PDB file of C-alpha atoms in Angstrom:
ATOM      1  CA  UNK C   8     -11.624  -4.683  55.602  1.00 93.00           C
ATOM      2  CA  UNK C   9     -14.461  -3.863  53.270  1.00 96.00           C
ATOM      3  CA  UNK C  10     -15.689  -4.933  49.789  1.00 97.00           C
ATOM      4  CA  UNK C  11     -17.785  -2.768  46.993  1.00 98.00           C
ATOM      5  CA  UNK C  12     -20.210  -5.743  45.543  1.00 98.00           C
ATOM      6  CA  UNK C  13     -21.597  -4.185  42.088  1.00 98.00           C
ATOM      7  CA  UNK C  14     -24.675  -6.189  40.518  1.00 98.00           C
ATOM      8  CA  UNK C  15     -26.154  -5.314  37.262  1.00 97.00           C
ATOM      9  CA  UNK C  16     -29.355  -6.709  36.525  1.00 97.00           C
ATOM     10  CA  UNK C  17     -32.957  -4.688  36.050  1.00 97.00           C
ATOM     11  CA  UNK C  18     -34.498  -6.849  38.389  1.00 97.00           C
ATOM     12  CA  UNK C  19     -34.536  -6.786  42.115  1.00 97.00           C
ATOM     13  CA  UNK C  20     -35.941 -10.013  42.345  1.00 97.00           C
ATOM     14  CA  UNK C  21     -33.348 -12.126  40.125  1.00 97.00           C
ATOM     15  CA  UNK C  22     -31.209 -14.857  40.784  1.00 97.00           C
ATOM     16  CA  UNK C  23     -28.275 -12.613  39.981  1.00 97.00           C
ATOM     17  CA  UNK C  24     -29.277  -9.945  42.921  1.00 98.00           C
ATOM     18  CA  UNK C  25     -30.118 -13.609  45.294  1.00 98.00           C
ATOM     19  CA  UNK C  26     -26.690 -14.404  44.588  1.00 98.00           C
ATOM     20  CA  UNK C  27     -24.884 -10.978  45.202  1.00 98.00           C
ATOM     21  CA  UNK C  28     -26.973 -10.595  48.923  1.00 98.00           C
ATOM     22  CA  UNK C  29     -25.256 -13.986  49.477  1.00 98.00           C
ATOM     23  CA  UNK C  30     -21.575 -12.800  48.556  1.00 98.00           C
ATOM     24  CA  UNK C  31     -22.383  -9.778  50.460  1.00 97.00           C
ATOM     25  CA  UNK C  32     -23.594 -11.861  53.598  1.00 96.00           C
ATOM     26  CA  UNK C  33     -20.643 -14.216  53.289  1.00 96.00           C
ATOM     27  CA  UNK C  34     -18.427 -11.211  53.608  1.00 96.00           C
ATOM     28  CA  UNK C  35     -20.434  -9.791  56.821  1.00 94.00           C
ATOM     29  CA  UNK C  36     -20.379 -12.826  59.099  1.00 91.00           C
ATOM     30  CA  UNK C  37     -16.915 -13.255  58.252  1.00 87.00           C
ATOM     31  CA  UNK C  38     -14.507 -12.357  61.369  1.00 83.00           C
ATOM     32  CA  UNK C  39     -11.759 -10.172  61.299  1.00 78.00           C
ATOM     33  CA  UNK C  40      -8.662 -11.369  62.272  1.00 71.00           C
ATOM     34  CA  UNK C  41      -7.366  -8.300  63.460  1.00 66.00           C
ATOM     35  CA  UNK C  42     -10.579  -6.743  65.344  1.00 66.00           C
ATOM     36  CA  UNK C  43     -12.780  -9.804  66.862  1.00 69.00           C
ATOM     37  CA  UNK C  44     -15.735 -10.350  66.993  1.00 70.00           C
ATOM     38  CA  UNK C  45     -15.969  -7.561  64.798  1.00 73.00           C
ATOM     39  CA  UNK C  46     -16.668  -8.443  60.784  1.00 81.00           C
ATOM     40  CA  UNK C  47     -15.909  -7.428  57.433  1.00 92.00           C
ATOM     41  CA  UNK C  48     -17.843  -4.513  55.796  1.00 95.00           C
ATOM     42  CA  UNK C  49     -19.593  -4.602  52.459  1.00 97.00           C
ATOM     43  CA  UNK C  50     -21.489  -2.480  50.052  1.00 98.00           C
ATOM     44  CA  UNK C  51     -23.531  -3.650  47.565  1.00 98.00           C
ATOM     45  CA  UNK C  52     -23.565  -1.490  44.376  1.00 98.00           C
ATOM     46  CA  UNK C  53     -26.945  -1.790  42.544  1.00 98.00           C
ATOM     47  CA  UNK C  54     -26.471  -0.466  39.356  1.00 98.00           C
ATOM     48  CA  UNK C  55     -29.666  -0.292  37.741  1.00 98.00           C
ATOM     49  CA  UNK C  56     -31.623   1.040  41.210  1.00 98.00           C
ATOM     50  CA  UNK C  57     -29.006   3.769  41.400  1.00 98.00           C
ATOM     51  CA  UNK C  58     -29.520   4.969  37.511  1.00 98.00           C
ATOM     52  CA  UNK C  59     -25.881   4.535  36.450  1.00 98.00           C
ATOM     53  CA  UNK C  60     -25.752   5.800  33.215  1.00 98.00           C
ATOM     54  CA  UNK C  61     -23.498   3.617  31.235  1.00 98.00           C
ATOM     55  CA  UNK C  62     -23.122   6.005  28.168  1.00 98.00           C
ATOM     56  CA  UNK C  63     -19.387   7.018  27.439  1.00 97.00           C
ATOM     57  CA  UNK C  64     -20.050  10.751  26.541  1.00 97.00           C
ATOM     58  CA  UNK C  65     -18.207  13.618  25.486  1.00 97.00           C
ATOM     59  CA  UNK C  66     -17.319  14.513  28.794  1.00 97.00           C
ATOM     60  CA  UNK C  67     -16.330  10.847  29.376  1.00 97.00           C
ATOM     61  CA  UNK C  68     -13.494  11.357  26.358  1.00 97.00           C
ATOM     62  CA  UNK C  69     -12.310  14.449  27.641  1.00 97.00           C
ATOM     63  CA  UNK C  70     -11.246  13.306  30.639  1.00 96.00           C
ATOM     64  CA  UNK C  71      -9.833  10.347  28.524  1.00 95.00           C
ATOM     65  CA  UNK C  72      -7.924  12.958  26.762  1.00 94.00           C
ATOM     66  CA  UNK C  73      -6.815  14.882  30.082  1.00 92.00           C
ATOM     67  CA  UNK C  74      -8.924  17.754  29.139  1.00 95.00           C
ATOM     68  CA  UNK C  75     -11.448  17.882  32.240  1.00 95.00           C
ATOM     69  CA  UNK C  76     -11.822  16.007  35.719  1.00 96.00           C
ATOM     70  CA  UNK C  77     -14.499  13.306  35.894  1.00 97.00           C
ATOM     71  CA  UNK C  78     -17.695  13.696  35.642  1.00 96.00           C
ATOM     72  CA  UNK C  79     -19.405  13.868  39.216  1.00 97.00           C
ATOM     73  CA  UNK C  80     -21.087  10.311  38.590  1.00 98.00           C
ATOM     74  CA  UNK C  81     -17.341   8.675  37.510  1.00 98.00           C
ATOM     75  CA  UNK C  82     -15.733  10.393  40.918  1.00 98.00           C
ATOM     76  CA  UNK C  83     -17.992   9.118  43.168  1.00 98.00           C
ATOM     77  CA  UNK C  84     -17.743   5.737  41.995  1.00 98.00           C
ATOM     78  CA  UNK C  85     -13.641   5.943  41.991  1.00 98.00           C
ATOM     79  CA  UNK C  86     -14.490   7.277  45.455  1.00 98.00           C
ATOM     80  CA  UNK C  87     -16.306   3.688  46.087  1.00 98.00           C
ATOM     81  CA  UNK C  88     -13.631   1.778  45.047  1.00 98.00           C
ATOM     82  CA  UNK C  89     -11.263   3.406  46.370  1.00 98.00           C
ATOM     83  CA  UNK C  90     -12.471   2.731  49.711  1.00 97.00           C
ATOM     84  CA  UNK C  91     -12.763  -0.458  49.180  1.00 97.00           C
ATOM     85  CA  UNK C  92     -10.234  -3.507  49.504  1.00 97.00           C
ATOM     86  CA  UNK C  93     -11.733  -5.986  47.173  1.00 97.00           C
ATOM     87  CA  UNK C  94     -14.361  -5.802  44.440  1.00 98.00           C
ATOM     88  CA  UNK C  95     -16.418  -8.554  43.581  1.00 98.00           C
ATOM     89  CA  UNK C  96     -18.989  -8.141  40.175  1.00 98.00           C
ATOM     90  CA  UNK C  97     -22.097 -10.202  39.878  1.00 98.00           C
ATOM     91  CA  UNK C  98     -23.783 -10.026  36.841  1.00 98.00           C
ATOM     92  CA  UNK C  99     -25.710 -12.168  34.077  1.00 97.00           C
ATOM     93  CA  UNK C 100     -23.814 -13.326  31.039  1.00 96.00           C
ATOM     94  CA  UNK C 101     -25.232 -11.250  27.903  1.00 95.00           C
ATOM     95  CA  UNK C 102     -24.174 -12.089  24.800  1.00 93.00           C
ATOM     96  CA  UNK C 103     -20.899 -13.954  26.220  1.00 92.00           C
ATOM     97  CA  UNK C 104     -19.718 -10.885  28.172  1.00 94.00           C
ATOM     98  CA  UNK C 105     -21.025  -7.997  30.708  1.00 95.00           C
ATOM     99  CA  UNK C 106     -24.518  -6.977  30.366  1.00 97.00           C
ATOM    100  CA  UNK C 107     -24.621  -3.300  28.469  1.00 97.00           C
ATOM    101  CA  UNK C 108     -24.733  -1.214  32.127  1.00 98.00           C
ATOM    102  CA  UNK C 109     -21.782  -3.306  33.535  1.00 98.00           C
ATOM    103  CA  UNK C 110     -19.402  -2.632  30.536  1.00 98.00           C
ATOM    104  CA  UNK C 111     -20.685   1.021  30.542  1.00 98.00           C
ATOM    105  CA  UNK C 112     -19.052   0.825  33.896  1.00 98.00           C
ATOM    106  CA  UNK C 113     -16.085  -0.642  33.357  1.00 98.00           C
ATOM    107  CA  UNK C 114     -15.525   2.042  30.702  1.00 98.00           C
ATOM    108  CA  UNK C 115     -16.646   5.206  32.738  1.00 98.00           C
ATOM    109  CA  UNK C 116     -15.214   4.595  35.502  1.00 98.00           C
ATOM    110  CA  UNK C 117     -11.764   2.395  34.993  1.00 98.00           C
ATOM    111  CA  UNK C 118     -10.448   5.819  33.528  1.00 97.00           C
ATOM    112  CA  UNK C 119      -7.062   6.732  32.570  1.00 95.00           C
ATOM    113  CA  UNK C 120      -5.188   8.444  34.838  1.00 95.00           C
ATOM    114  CA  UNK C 121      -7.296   6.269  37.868  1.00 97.00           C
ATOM    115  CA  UNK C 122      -7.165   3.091  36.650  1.00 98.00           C
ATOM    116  CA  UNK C 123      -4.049   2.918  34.709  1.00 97.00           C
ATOM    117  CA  UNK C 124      -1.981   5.548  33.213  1.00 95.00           C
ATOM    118  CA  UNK C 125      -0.101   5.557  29.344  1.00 91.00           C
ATOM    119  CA  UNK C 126       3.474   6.473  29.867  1.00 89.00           C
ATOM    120  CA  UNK C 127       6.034   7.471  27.570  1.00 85.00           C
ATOM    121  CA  UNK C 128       7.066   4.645  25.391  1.00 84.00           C
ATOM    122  CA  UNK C 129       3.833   3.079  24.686  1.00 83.00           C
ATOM    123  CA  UNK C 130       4.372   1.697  28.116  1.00 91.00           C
ATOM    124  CA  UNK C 131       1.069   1.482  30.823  1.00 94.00           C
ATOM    125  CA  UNK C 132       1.267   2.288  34.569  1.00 96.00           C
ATOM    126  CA  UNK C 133      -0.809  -0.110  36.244  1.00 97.00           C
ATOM    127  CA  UNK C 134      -2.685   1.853  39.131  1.00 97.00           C
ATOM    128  CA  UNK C 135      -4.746  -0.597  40.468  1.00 98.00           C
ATOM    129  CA  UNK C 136      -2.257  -3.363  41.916  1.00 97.00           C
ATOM    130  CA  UNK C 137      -3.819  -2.850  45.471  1.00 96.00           C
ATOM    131  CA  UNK C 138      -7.053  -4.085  44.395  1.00 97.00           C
ATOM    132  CA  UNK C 139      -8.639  -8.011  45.024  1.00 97.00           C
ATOM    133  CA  UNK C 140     -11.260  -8.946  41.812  1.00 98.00           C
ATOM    134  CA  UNK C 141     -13.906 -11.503  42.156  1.00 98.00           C
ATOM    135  CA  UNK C 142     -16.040 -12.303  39.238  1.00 98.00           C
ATOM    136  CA  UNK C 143     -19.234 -14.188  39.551  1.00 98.00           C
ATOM    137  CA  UNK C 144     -20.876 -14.866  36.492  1.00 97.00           C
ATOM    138  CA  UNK C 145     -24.392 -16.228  35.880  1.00 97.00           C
ATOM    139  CA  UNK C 146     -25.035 -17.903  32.736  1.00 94.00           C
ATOM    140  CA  UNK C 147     -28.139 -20.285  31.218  1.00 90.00           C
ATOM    141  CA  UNK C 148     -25.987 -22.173  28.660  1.00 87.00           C
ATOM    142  CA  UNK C 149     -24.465 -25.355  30.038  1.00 87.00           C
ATOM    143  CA  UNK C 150     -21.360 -26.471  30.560  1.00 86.00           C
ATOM    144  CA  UNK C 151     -20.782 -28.529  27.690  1.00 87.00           C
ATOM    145  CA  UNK C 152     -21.634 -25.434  25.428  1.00 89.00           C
ATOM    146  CA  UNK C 153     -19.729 -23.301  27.645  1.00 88.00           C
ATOM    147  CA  UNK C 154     -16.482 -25.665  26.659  1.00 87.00           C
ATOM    148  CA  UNK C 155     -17.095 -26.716  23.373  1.00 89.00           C
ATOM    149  CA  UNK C 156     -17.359 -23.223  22.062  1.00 88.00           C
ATOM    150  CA  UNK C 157     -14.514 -21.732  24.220  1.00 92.00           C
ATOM    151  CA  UNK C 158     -16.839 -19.246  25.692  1.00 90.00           C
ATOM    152  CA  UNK C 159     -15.516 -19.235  29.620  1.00 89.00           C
ATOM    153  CA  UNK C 160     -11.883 -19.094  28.471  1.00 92.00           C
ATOM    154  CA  UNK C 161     -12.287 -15.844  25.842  1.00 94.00           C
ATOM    155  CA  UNK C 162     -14.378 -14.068  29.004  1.00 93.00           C
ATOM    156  CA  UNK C 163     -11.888 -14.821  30.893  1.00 93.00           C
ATOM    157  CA  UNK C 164      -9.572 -13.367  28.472  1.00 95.00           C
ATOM    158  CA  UNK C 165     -11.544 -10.810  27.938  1.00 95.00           C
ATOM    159  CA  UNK C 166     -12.655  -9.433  31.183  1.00 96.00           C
ATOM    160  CA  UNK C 167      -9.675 -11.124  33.474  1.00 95.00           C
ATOM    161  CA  UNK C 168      -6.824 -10.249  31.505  1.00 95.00           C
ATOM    162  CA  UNK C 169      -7.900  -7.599  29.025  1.00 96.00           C
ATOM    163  CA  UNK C 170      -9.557  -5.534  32.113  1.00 97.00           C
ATOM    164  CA  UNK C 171      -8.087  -6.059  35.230  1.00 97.00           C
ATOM    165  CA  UNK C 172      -5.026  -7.306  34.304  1.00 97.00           C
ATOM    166  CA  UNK C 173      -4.415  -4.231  32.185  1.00 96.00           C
ATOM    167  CA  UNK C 174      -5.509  -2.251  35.331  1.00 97.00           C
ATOM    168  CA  UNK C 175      -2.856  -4.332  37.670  1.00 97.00           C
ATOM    169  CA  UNK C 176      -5.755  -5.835  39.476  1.00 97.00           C
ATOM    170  CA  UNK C 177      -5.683  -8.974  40.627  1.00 96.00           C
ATOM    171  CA  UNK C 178      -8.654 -11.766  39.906  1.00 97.00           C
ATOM    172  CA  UNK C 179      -8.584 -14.207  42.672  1.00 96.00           C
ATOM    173  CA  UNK C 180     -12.253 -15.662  41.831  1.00 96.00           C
ATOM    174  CA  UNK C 181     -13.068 -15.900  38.182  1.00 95.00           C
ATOM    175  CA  UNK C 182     -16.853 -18.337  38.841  1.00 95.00           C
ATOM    176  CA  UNK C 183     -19.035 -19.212  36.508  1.00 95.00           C
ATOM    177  CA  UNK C 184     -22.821 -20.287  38.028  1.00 96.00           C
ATOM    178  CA  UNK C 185     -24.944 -22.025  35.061  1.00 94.00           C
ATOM    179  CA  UNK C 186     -28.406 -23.364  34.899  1.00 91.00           C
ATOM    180  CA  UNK C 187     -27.075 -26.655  34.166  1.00 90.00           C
ATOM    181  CA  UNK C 188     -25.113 -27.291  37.792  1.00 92.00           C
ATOM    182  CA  UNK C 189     -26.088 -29.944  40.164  1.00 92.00           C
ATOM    183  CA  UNK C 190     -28.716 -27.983  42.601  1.00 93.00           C
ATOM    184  CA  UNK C 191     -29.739 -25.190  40.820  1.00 92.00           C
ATOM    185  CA  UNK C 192     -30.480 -22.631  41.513  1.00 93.00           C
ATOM    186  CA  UNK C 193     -30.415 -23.221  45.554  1.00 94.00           C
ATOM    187  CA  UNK C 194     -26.667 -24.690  45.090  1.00 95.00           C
ATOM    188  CA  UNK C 195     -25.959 -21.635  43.916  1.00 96.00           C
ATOM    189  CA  UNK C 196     -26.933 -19.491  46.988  1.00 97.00           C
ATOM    190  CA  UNK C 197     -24.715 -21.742  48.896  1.00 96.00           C
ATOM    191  CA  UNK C 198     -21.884 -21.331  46.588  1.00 97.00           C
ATOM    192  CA  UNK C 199     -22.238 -17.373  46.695  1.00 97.00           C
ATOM    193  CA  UNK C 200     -21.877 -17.327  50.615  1.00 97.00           C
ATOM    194  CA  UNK C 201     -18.691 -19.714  50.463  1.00 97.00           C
ATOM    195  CA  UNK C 202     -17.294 -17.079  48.075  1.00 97.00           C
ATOM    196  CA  UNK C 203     -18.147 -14.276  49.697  1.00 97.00           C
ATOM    197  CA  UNK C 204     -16.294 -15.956  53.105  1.00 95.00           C
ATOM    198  CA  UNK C 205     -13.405 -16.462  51.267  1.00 95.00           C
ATOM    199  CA  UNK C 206     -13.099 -12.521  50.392  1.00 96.00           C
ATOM    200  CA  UNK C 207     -11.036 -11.791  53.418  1.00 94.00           C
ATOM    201  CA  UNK C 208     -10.854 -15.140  54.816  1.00 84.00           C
ATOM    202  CA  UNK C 209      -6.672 -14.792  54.996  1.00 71.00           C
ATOM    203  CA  UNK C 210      -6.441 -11.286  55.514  1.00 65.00           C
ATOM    204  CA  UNK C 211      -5.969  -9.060  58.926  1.00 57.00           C
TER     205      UNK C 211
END
């Protein structure tokens, strides 16, 4: 099976790109069931080093409206996860949600008609059911802010819900890596690999 790992973070040398190679690592030594020896494939997205541009233009909300096809940057990236099984985001916390490339993203690219589809009745086809969500999220505040405030539930409400579950996706990893754990920031390496094994760890 294969996984599309997207990181978005300006710098190659971060603890948010150390932490996606090890997702993407614990998804390549992990065995298939179905074809052993052989392992899981994985991609890893890198959004600034590719250019993404995150800017919802004009063409953007014309094929919102159903007025064009995507743009050739949107397609491809539909093309990337549609080839992929499960899609796992890494990315710094910003402001208590996505950095500004990662939501530009989300809204290029999780388009109507792709993602999810309004039907008559003010009713929403979710298009994405097929598709396995893991979010890894890597945050400086500590835990006790993270709780007192709410902040980990209303991302989680935010992003879970409000995006994937809208979408039909399913999260099956919603983690949240702070400064404050026990280890940092090596701990968190280690935690990375264990859930990048447990992508595909029950699947054929």
């Amino acid at each position: 099976m294969h996984a599309l790992v997207v990181v978005a973070h300006p710098d190659a040398q971060s603890l948010t790109h150390a932490i996606a190679s090890h997702v993407a690592e614990g998804i390549a030594t992990t065995p298939s069931q179905a074809h052993p020896p052989a392992s899981h494939t994985v991609e890893i997205a890198d959004l600034a080093a590719e250019g993404f541009d995150p800017r919802f233009s004009v063409d953007d909300l014309a094929l919102f409206q159903k007025t064009r096809e995507a743009p050739a940057d949107v397609a491809g990236e539909h093309a990337r996860i549609d080839r992929a099984d499960a899609l796992v985001l890494v990315y710094p916390i910003y402001w208590w949600s996505f950095p500004a490339l990662l939501k530009g993203w989300i809204d290029r690219v999780f388009t109507q008609g792709w993602a999810y589809e309004d039907v008559e009745g003010g009713k929403v086809m979710k298009k994405l059911q097929r598709l396995r969500v893991h979010l890894v999220a890597v945050g400086g505040a500590d835990q006790r802010t993270m709780a007192r405030h709410g902040y980990f539930g209303a991302m989680k409400t935010q992003i879970d819900h409000g995006i994937f579950g809208y979408c039909g996706a399913q999260v099956v990893t919603s983690e949240l890596l702070l400064a404050s754990d026990t280890g940092y920031p090596e701990a968190h390496l280690d935690t990375a690999r264990a859930i990048g094994r447990k992508v595909f760890a029950n699947a054929p």
